[in-house]
PDB file of C-alpha atoms in Angstrom:
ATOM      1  CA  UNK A  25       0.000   0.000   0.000  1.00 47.00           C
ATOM      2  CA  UNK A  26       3.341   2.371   0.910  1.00 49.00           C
ATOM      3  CA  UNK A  27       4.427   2.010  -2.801  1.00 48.00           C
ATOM      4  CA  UNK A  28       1.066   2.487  -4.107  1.00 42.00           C
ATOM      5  CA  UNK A  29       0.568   6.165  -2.491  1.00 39.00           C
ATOM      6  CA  UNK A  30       3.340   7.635  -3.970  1.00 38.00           C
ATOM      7  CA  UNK A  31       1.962   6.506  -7.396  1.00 35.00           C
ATOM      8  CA  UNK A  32      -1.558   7.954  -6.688  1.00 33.00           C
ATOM      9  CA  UNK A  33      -0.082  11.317  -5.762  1.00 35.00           C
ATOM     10  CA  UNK A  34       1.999  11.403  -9.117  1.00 36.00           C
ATOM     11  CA  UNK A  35      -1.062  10.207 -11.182  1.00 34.00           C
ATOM     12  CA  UNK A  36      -3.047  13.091  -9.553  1.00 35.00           C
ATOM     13  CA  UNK A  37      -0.369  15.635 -10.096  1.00 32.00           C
ATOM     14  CA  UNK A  38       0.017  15.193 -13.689  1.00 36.00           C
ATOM     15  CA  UNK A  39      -3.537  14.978 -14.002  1.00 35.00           C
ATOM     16  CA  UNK A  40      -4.194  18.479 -12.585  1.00 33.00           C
ATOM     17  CA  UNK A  41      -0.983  19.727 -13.886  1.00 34.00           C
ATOM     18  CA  UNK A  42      -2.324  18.748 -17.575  1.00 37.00           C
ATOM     19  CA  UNK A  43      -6.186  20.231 -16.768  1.00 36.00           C
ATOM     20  CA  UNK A  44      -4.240  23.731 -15.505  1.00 37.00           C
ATOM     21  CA  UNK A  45      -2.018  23.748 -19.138  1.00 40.00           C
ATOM     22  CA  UNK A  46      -5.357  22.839 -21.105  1.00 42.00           C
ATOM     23  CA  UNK A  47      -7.561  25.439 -19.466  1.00 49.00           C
ATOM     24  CA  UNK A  48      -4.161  28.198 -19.609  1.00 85.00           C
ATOM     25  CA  UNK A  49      -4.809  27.098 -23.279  1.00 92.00           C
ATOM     26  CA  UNK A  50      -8.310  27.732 -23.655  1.00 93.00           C
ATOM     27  CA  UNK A  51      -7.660  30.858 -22.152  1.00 93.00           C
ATOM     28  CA  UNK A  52      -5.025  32.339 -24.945  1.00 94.00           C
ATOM     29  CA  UNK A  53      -7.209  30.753 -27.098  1.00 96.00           C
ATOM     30  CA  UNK A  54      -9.948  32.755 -26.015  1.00 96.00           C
ATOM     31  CA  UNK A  55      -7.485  36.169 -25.678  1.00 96.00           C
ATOM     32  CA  UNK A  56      -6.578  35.526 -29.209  1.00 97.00           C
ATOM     33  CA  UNK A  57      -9.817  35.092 -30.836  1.00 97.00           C
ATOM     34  CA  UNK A  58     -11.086  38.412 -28.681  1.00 97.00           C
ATOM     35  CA  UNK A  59      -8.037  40.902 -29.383  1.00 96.00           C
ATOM     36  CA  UNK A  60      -8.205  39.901 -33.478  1.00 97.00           C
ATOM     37  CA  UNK A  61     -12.006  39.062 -34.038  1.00 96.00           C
ATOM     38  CA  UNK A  62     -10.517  36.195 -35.949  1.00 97.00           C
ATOM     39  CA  UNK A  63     -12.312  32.542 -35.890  1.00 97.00           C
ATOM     40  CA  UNK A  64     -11.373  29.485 -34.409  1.00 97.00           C
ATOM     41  CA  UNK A  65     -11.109  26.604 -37.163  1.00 97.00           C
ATOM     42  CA  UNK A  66      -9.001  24.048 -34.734  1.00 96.00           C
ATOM     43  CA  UNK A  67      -9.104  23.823 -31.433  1.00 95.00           C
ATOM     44  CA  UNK A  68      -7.140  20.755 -29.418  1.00 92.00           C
ATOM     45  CA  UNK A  69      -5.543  21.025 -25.734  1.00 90.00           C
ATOM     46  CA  UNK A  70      -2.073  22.963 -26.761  1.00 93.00           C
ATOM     47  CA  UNK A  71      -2.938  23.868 -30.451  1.00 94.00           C
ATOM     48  CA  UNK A  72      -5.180  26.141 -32.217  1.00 97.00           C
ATOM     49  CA  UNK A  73      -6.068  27.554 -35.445  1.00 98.00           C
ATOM     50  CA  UNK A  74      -7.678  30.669 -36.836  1.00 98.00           C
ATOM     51  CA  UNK A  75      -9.187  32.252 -39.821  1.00 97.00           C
ATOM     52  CA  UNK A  76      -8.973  35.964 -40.415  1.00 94.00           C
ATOM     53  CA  UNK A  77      -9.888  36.378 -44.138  1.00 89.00           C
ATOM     54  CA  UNK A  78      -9.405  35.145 -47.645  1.00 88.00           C
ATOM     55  CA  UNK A  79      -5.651  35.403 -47.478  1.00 94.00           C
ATOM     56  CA  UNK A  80      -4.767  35.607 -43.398  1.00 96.00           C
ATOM     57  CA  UNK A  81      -4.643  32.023 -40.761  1.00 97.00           C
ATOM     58  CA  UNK A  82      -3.416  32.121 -37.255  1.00 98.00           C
ATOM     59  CA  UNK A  83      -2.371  29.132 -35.485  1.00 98.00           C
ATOM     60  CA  UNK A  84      -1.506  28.835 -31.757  1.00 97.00           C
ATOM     61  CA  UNK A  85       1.034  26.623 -30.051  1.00 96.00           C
ATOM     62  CA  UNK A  86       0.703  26.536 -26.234  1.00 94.00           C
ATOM     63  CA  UNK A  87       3.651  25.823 -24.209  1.00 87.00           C
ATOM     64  CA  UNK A  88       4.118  25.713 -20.783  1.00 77.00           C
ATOM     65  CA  UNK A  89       3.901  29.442 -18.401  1.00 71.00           C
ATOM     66  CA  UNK A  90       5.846  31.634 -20.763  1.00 68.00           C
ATOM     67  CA  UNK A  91       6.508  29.561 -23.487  1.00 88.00           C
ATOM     68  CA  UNK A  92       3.665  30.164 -26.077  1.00 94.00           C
ATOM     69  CA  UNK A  93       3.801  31.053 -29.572  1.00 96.00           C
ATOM     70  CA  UNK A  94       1.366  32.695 -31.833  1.00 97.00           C
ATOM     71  CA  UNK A  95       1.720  32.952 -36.223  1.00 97.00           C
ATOM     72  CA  UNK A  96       0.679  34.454 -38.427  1.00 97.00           C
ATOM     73  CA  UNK A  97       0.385  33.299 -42.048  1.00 97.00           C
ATOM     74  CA  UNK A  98      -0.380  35.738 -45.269  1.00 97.00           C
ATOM     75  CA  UNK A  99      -1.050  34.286 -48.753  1.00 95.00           C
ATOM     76  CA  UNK A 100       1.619  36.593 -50.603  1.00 92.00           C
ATOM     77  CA  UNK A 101       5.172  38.395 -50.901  1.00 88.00           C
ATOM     78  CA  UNK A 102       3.466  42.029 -49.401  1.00 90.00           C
ATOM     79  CA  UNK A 103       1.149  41.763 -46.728  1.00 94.00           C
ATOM     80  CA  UNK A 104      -1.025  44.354 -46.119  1.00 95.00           C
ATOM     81  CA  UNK A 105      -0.957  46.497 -42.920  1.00 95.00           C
ATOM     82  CA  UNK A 106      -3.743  44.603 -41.635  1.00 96.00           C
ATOM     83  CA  UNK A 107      -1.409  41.543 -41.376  1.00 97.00           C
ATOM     84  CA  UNK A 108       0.969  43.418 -39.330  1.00 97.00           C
ATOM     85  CA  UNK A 109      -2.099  44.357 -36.752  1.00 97.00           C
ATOM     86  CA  UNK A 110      -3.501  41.478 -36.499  1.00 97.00           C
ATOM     87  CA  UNK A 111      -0.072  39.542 -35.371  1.00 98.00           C
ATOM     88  CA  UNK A 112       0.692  42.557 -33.380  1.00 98.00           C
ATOM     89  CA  UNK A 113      -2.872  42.124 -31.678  1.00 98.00           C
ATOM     90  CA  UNK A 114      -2.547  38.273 -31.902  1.00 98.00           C
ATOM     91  CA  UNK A 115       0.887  38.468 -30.183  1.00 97.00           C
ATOM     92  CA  UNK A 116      -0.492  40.673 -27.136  1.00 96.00           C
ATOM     93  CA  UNK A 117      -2.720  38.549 -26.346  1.00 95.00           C
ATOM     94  CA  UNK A 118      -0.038  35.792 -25.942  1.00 94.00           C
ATOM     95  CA  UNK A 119       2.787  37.542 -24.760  1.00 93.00           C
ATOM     96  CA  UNK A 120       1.029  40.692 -23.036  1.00 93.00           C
ATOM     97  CA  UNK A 121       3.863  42.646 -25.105  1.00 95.00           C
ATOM     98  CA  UNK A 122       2.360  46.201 -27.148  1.00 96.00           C
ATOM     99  CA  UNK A 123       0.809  45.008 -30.057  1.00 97.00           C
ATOM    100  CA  UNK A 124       2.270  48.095 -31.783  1.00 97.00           C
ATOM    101  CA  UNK A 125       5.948  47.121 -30.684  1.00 97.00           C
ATOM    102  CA  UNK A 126       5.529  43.635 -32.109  1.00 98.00           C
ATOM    103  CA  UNK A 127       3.830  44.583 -35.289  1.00 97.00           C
ATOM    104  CA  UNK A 128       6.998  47.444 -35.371  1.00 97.00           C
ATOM    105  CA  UNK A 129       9.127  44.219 -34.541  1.00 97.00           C
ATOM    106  CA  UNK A 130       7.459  42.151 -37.729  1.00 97.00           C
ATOM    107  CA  UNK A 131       7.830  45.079 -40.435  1.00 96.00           C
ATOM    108  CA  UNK A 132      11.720  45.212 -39.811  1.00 96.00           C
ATOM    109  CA  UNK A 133      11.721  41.425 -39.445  1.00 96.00           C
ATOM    110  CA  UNK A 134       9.711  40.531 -42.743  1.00 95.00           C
ATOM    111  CA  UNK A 135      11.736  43.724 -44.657  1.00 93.00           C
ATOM    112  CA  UNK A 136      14.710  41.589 -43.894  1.00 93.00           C
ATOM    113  CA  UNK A 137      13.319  38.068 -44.806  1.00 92.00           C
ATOM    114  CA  UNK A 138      11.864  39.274 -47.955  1.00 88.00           C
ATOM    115  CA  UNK A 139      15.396  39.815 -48.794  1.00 89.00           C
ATOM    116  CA  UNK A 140      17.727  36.725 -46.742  1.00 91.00           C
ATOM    117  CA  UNK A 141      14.231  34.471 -46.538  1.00 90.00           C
ATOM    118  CA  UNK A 142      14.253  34.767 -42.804  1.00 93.00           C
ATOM    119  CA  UNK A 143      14.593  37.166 -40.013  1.00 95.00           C
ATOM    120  CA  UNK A 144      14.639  37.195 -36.221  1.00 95.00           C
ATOM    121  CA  UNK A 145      14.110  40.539 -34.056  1.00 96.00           C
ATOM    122  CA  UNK A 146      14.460  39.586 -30.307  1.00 95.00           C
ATOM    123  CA  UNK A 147      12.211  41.687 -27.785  1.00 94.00           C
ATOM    124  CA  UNK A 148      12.478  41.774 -23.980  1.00 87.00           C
ATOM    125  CA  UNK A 149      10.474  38.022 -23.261  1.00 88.00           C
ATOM    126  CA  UNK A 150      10.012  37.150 -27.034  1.00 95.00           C
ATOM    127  CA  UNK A 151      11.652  36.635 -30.561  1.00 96.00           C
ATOM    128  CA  UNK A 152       9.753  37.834 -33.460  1.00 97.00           C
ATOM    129  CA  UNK A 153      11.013  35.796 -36.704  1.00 96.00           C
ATOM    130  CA  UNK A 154       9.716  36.155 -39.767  1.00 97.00           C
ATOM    131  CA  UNK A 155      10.461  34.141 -43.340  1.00 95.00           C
ATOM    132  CA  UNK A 156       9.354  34.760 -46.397  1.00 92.00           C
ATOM    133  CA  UNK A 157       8.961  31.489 -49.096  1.00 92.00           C
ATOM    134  CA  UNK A 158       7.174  30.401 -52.059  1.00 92.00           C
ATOM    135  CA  UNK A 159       5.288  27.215 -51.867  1.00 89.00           C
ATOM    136  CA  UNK A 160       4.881  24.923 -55.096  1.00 92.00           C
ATOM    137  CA  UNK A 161       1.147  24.567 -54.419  1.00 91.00           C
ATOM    138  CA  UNK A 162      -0.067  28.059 -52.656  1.00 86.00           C
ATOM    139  CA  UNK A 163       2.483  30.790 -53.994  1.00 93.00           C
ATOM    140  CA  UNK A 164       4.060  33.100 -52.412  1.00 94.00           C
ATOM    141  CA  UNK A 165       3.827  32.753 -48.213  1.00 94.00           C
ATOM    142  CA  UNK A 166       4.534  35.426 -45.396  1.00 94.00           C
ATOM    143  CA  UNK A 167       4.597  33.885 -42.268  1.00 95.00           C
ATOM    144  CA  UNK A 168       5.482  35.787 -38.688  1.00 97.00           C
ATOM    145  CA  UNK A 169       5.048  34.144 -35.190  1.00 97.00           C
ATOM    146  CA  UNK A 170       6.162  35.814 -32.011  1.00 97.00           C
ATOM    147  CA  UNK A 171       7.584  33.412 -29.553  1.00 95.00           C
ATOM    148  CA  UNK A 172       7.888  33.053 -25.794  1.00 92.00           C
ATOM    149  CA  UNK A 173      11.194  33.083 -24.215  1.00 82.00           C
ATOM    150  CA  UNK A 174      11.343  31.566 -20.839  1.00 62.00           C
ATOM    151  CA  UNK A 175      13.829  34.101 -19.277  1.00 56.00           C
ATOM    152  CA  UNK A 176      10.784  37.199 -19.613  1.00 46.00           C
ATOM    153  CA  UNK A 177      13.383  40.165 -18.323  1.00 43.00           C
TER     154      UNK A 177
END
């Protein structure tokens, strides 16, 4: 019975340890869909997926505290400005960073890709990165995510 309570108390912690990361997940799923207006399409316990328009997706990858990450995706070589507010909006709600100094942080990151194919801007408790490709089947592709670092000074 001794080596059996151990095991219960493990079980139980990594039971409520993976309810707390699901329900952290619903809520920057949640955060996301109500700072961009954009609609879920996917929605699993440390993933999600968005629509915003014909062209713009977002997806969502939830990590443990501080380690989320939020993209953005843009069916062309030149998104519009409305890419760069919506992942600026998409990343607050992730990160709690201004939306206006990651959307700053994507325009000098996708400038650079657009020319070297990929680019990385590092802000106090994220990296921006941006790359810029051309896929055989949908064209040209702009995609930006904001990411997480663990070390948030």
């Amino acid at each position: 019975m001794r080596a059996l309570l151990p095991l219960l108390v493990f079980t139980s912690l990594a039971a409520s340890f993976a309810a707390a990361r699901a329900q952290s997940c619903d809520t920057l799923v949640d955060k996301v869909a109500a700072e961009t207006a954009a609609k879920t399409t996917d929605r699993r316990s440390d993933y999600a997926s968005f629509t915003a328009g014909p062209d713009m997706t977002l997806t969502l990858a939830c990590g443990g505290p501080d380690l989320s990450s939020v993209g953005a995706q843009f069916r062309g070589a030149n998104p519009p400005d409305r890419y760069y507010d919506l992942f600026g909006q998409a990343g607050h709600a992730v990160t709690g960073i201004d939306a206006a100094v990651i959307t700053e942080a994507a325009h000098r990151a996708q400038a650079t890709a657009s020319k070297q194919r990929h680019s990385n801007i590092d802000l106090a408790g994220a990296r921006v990165t941006c790359s810029a490709m051309v896929s055989p089947d949908k064209g040209p592709l702009t995609l930006c995510a904001v990411i997480e670092h663990s070390n948030r000074s």
